Amino acid sequence: MNSIVYLVPAFGAIGLLYTAWRFNWVANQPAGDDNMKKLSGYIADGAIAFLKAEWKILAYFAIPTALILAYLGSQTEANGIEIHSSPLIAVAFLIGAVFSATAGYIGMKVATKANVRTAQAARTSLAKALNVSFTGGSVMGMGVAGLAVLGLSGLFIVFYQMFAAGQPLTSVEMKKVIEVLAGFSLGAESIALFARVGGGIYTKAADVGADLVGKVEAGIPEDDVRNPATIADNVGDNVGDVAGMGADLFGSYVATILATMVLGQEIDVTDNYGGFSPVLLPMLIAGVGLLASLVSTFFVRINNENASVQNALNIGNWASIGITFVASYFLVKNILPESLVLRGFEFTSDGVFYSIVVGLIVGALMSYITEYYTAMGKRPVNSIIEKSGTGHATNIIGGLAVGMESTVLPIIVLAAGIILSYKFAGLYGVSIAAAGMMATTAMQLAIDAFGPIADNAGGIAEMSQLPSEVRERTDNLDAVGNTTAATGKGFAIASAALTSLALFAAFVGIAGISQIDIYKADVLAGLFVGGMIPFIFSALAISAVGKAAMEMVNEVRRQFREIPGIMEYKTEPEYEKCVAISTEASIKQMILPGAIALVTPVLVGFTMGPEVLGGLLAGVTVSGVLMGMFQSNAGGAWDNAKKSFEKGVVINGETFYKKSEPHKASVTGDTVGDPFKDTSGPSMNILIKLMSIVSLVIAPYIAVNGSHEHSATKETNKVSSVQTTKVSTFTKASALGQIAAK
């Protein structure tokens, strides 16, 4: 293997050095007066308390899982098939879990420092506030990407030296390297799911409770210091939208690179890198994408109060995509040979580059479409505002309609991306398209994390009773942040769809099956069960938010009722009790949804076989992508419809502001949309990837060959064996029908 591979962990190290440098810059910015520091301290303490409680529960899950993986890795054969694994898969799993948790921690830590400093900067100018908040977001983005690139490439080098030094890419020793490396991705995705679901339940329980009692019943502002749930609400922004999103995209980043490496390991080529170019390419693309994102962070600037914050963020985003586009061309042309073959599909290096371009375009279009459906001033949000004029019910109807409509264009774009990337480079093309899309993850996360930092800054400004122009600046940032959060979730869901398809292809290869035939009853049953899982997963997550929100509402009402002087600013509310409610509820309620994602593939795979498990994965992927887009976009549109009332909206020729009846209807819509966009919706992309990763890890143990095939596969082979010429799909179906009739 060529020494160029050592560049990849170097790229990751550069990202982490940038993270440390910008983290120190944020920490050295002025943090405001003592009251602002005290409120920020409450938020930071609450966030740390939640993470400690969450990590304790996750340790109970991670250690037994590692032991099971170590046992499975020690097996040498299953069903008469040789197993290419090692007990070290457990070590890779634990490292992936720790890195995923660390990625979330980095984001949460910088966010709780940047929030108060953004509020203080907003006392000076909008430009300064954007600089502080976006720099905080870029710390998280570069930290996540740096850890992912360093961790995956570093383990790859270590495992290669241990198991396959000097061996060709297609050797069984290299297969062992890749399969053990899959443990790293499994650890990352497992922690990401719990972090996303737990953080989402936390933040929305607090948000719903604060909104319903504070804004609707008591008639006080959203982040009023008198609201007992307001600290828990601001803590939730950090543990859900920052720490949860950090762990989420860390897992996506790793899974995408790994899926491409799994497929690349099957390609036998002659090149200048010992035949390793198909496996080196996705890691190198991730590395140059990280550097492209790093450079592009310096393009996000505005010069005056009237400049567009959204345009500044778009410039940074497009710059990262453009640099990655150019760098990918030179990488592909210099690393890959002219011709490659994967599973009988021949393609060229140009086809691989075109697939990367497809991935970049799909990612950009996903962000653009999501922005359209969730941004203020656009038709979808305006339609919800208009329906708010006739009450709460019509607001809900309007939001649901927008969410459902918003799935159409993204799915068409995604489908076109799959078809084009496959046409250019087969399954490797689909996988490398996902890698191209995820290459700019650092910039996507920087833009995404900027939103909750700005939201927290507005909360601190409100609680500290800073001048109105400060809140106007933070509201400007927050409104853009709502849109960037929605586009970030759309990007994550789209990348998850492509990644899951690549993981699915890798699973099929390792499991020894050539196709997933839905004509078979058990496979079709698996497809339906898979399609159901995102619905029960969403139901559990939303129900958990509802239960915790009820407790929060009762606690806030109790404090308003029993603690004298709160409304007169004479007594400080008992913030810690609301923080405790959200923490306890989220930790308790995140376990069952997580267990569904982890256990279902294992049960189906070992009891029904790999082809039925393939049907399950197909069902959960399609259903999960649609549910994720629908819920995230509906919630984002409801949120910005509500925020539009702050500047005034015109409905049927009459202008309405906050506290009006249409505004109250919009608050109801936002309350319904909160668990959609911040709990169940964004969890869908982790759900589908985690189930695919679990299936990939267990694939060697349920693989079929010869006499150990799944019964449905045997039947297909029986039909194929009597065919002496290539037949049409119709003829195959007829043959199967005749066998079934007998």
PDB file of N, CA, C and O in Angstrom, residues 148-170:
ATOM      1  N   ALA A 148     -13.498  12.097  12.689  1.00  0.00           N
ATOM      2  CA  ALA A 148     -13.926  11.017  11.797  1.00  0.00           C
ATOM      3  C   ALA A 148     -12.800  10.593  10.861  1.00  0.00           C
ATOM      4  O   ALA A 148     -12.513   9.396  10.715  1.00  0.00           O
ATOM      5  N   VAL A 149     -12.164  11.568  10.220  1.00  0.00           N
ATOM      6  CA  VAL A 149     -11.097  11.257   9.267  1.00  0.00           C
ATOM      7  C   VAL A 149      -9.898  10.635   9.981  1.00  0.00           C
ATOM      8  O   VAL A 149      -9.338   9.621   9.528  1.00  0.00           O
ATOM      9  N   LEU A 150      -9.507  11.220  11.105  1.00  0.00           N
ATOM     10  CA  LEU A 150      -8.363  10.688  11.863  1.00  0.00           C
ATOM     11  C   LEU A 150      -8.656   9.291  12.406  1.00  0.00           C
ATOM     12  O   LEU A 150      -7.826   8.379  12.295  1.00  0.00           O
ATOM     13  N   GLY A 151      -9.842   9.099  12.981  1.00  0.00           N
ATOM     14  CA  GLY A 151     -10.182   7.823  13.586  1.00  0.00           C
ATOM     15  C   GLY A 151     -10.265   6.695  12.574  1.00  0.00           C
ATOM     16  O   GLY A 151      -9.652   5.633  12.750  1.00  0.00           O
ATOM     17  N   LEU A 152     -10.998   6.920  11.478  1.00  0.00           N
ATOM     18  CA  LEU A 152     -11.200   5.850  10.499  1.00  0.00           C
ATOM     19  C   LEU A 152      -9.903   5.506   9.768  1.00  0.00           C
ATOM     20  O   LEU A 152      -9.539   4.330   9.641  1.00  0.00           O
ATOM     21  N   SER A 153      -9.196   6.529   9.285  1.00  0.00           N
ATOM     22  CA  SER A 153      -7.962   6.255   8.541  1.00  0.00           C
ATOM     23  C   SER A 153      -6.875   5.697   9.457  1.00  0.00           C
ATOM     24  O   SER A 153      -6.107   4.805   9.054  1.00  0.00           O
ATOM     25  N   GLY A 154      -6.815   6.200  10.695  1.00  0.00           N
ATOM     26  CA  GLY A 154      -5.822   5.690  11.635  1.00  0.00           C
ATOM     27  C   GLY A 154      -6.035   4.219  11.947  1.00  0.00           C
ATOM     28  O   GLY A 154      -5.086   3.417  11.946  1.00  0.00           O
ATOM     29  N   LEU A 155      -7.281   3.836  12.192  1.00  0.00           N
ATOM     30  CA  LEU A 155      -7.578   2.426  12.459  1.00  0.00           C
ATOM     31  C   LEU A 155      -7.331   1.566  11.226  1.00  0.00           C
ATOM     32  O   LEU A 155      -6.858   0.424  11.333  1.00  0.00           O
ATOM     33  N   PHE A 156      -7.644   2.103  10.056  1.00  0.00           N
ATOM     34  CA  PHE A 156      -7.392   1.351   8.821  1.00  0.00           C
ATOM     35  C   PHE A 156      -5.902   1.029   8.688  1.00  0.00           C
ATOM     36  O   PHE A 156      -5.526  -0.112   8.369  1.00  0.00           O
ATOM     37  N   ILE A 157      -5.056   2.010   8.935  1.00  0.00           N
ATOM     38  CA  ILE A 157      -3.608   1.792   8.836  1.00  0.00           C
ATOM     39  C   ILE A 157      -3.145   0.764   9.868  1.00  0.00           C
ATOM     40  O   ILE A 157      -2.366  -0.147   9.562  1.00  0.00           O
ATOM     41  N   VAL A 158      -3.639   0.892  11.097  1.00  0.00           N
ATOM     42  CA  VAL A 158      -3.249  -0.043  12.163  1.00  0.00           C
ATOM     43  C   VAL A 158      -3.689  -1.467  11.826  1.00  0.00           C
ATOM     44  O   VAL A 158      -2.901  -2.421  11.919  1.00  0.00           O
ATOM     45  N   PHE A 159      -4.949  -1.634  11.417  1.00  0.00           N
ATOM     46  CA  PHE A 159      -5.451  -2.978  11.117  1.00  0.00           C
ATOM     47  C   PHE A 159      -4.766  -3.566   9.878  1.00  0.00           C
ATOM     48  O   PHE A 159      -4.539  -4.779   9.806  1.00  0.00           O
ATOM     49  N   TYR A 160      -4.428  -2.715   8.917  1.00  0.00           N
ATOM     50  CA  TYR A 160      -3.710  -3.208   7.743  1.00  0.00           C
ATOM     51  C   TYR A 160      -2.348  -3.771   8.146  1.00  0.00           C
ATOM     52  O   TYR A 160      -1.956  -4.859   7.697  1.00  0.00           O
ATOM     53  N   GLN A 161      -1.645  -3.037   8.989  1.00  0.00           N
ATOM     54  CA  GLN A 161      -0.330  -3.509   9.433  1.00  0.00           C
ATOM     55  C   GLN A 161      -0.445  -4.789  10.259  1.00  0.00           C
ATOM     56  O   GLN A 161       0.434  -5.647  10.211  1.00  0.00           O
ATOM     57  N   MET A 162      -1.534  -4.935  11.003  1.00  0.00           N
ATOM     58  CA  MET A 162      -1.713  -6.112  11.851  1.00  0.00           C
ATOM     59  C   MET A 162      -2.130  -7.354  11.065  1.00  0.00           C
ATOM     60  O   MET A 162      -1.644  -8.459  11.319  1.00  0.00           O
ATOM     61  N   PHE A 163      -3.046  -7.169  10.107  1.00  0.00           N
ATOM     62  CA  PHE A 163      -3.677  -8.318   9.472  1.00  0.00           C
ATOM     63  C   PHE A 163      -3.270  -8.566   8.024  1.00  0.00           C
ATOM     64  O   PHE A 163      -3.366  -9.704   7.551  1.00  0.00           O
ATOM     65  N   ALA A 164      -2.862  -7.523   7.305  1.00  0.00           N
ATOM     66  CA  ALA A 164      -2.744  -7.695   5.850  1.00  0.00           C
ATOM     67  C   ALA A 164      -1.522  -7.027   5.241  1.00  0.00           C
ATOM     68  O   ALA A 164      -1.515  -6.738   4.038  1.00  0.00           O
ATOM     69  N   ALA A 165      -0.485  -6.772   6.008  1.00  0.00           N
ATOM     70  CA  ALA A 165       0.700  -6.091   5.482  1.00  0.00           C
ATOM     71  C   ALA A 165       1.262  -6.853   4.282  1.00  0.00           C
ATOM     72  O   ALA A 165       1.545  -8.047   4.358  1.00  0.00           O
ATOM     73  N   GLY A 166       1.400  -6.146   3.160  1.00  0.00           N
ATOM     74  CA  GLY A 166       1.957  -6.760   1.964  1.00  0.00           C
ATOM     75  C   GLY A 166       0.974  -7.547   1.126  1.00  0.00           C
ATOM     76  O   GLY A 166       1.327  -8.043   0.055  1.00  0.00           O
ATOM     77  N   GLN A 167      -0.273  -7.688   1.573  1.00  0.00           N
ATOM     78  CA  GLN A 167      -1.274  -8.468   0.842  1.00  0.00           C
ATOM     79  C   GLN A 167      -2.041  -7.577  -0.145  1.00  0.00           C
ATOM     80  O   GLN A 167      -2.211  -6.379   0.094  1.00  0.00           O
ATOM     81  N   PRO A 168      -2.526  -8.148  -1.253  1.00  0.00           N
ATOM     82  CA  PRO A 168      -3.299  -7.353  -2.224  1.00  0.00           C
ATOM     83  C   PRO A 168      -4.664  -6.951  -1.673  1.00  0.00           C
ATOM     84  O   PRO A 168      -5.162  -7.546  -0.713  1.00  0.00           O
ATOM     85  N   LEU A 169      -5.275  -5.969  -2.335  1.00  0.00           N
ATOM     86  CA  LEU A 169      -6.541  -5.412  -1.858  1.00  0.00           C
ATOM     87  C   LEU A 169      -7.651  -6.462  -1.796  1.00  0.00           C
ATOM     88  O   LEU A 169      -8.469  -6.456  -0.873  1.00  0.00           O
ATOM     89  N   THR A 170      -7.706  -7.359  -2.762  1.00  0.00           N
ATOM     90  CA  THR A 170      -8.808  -8.326  -2.837  1.00  0.00           C
ATOM     91  C   THR A 170      -8.551  -9.594  -2.023  1.00  0.00           C
ATOM     92  O   THR A 170      -9.330 -10.551  -2.116  1.00  0.00           O
TER      93      THR A 170
END
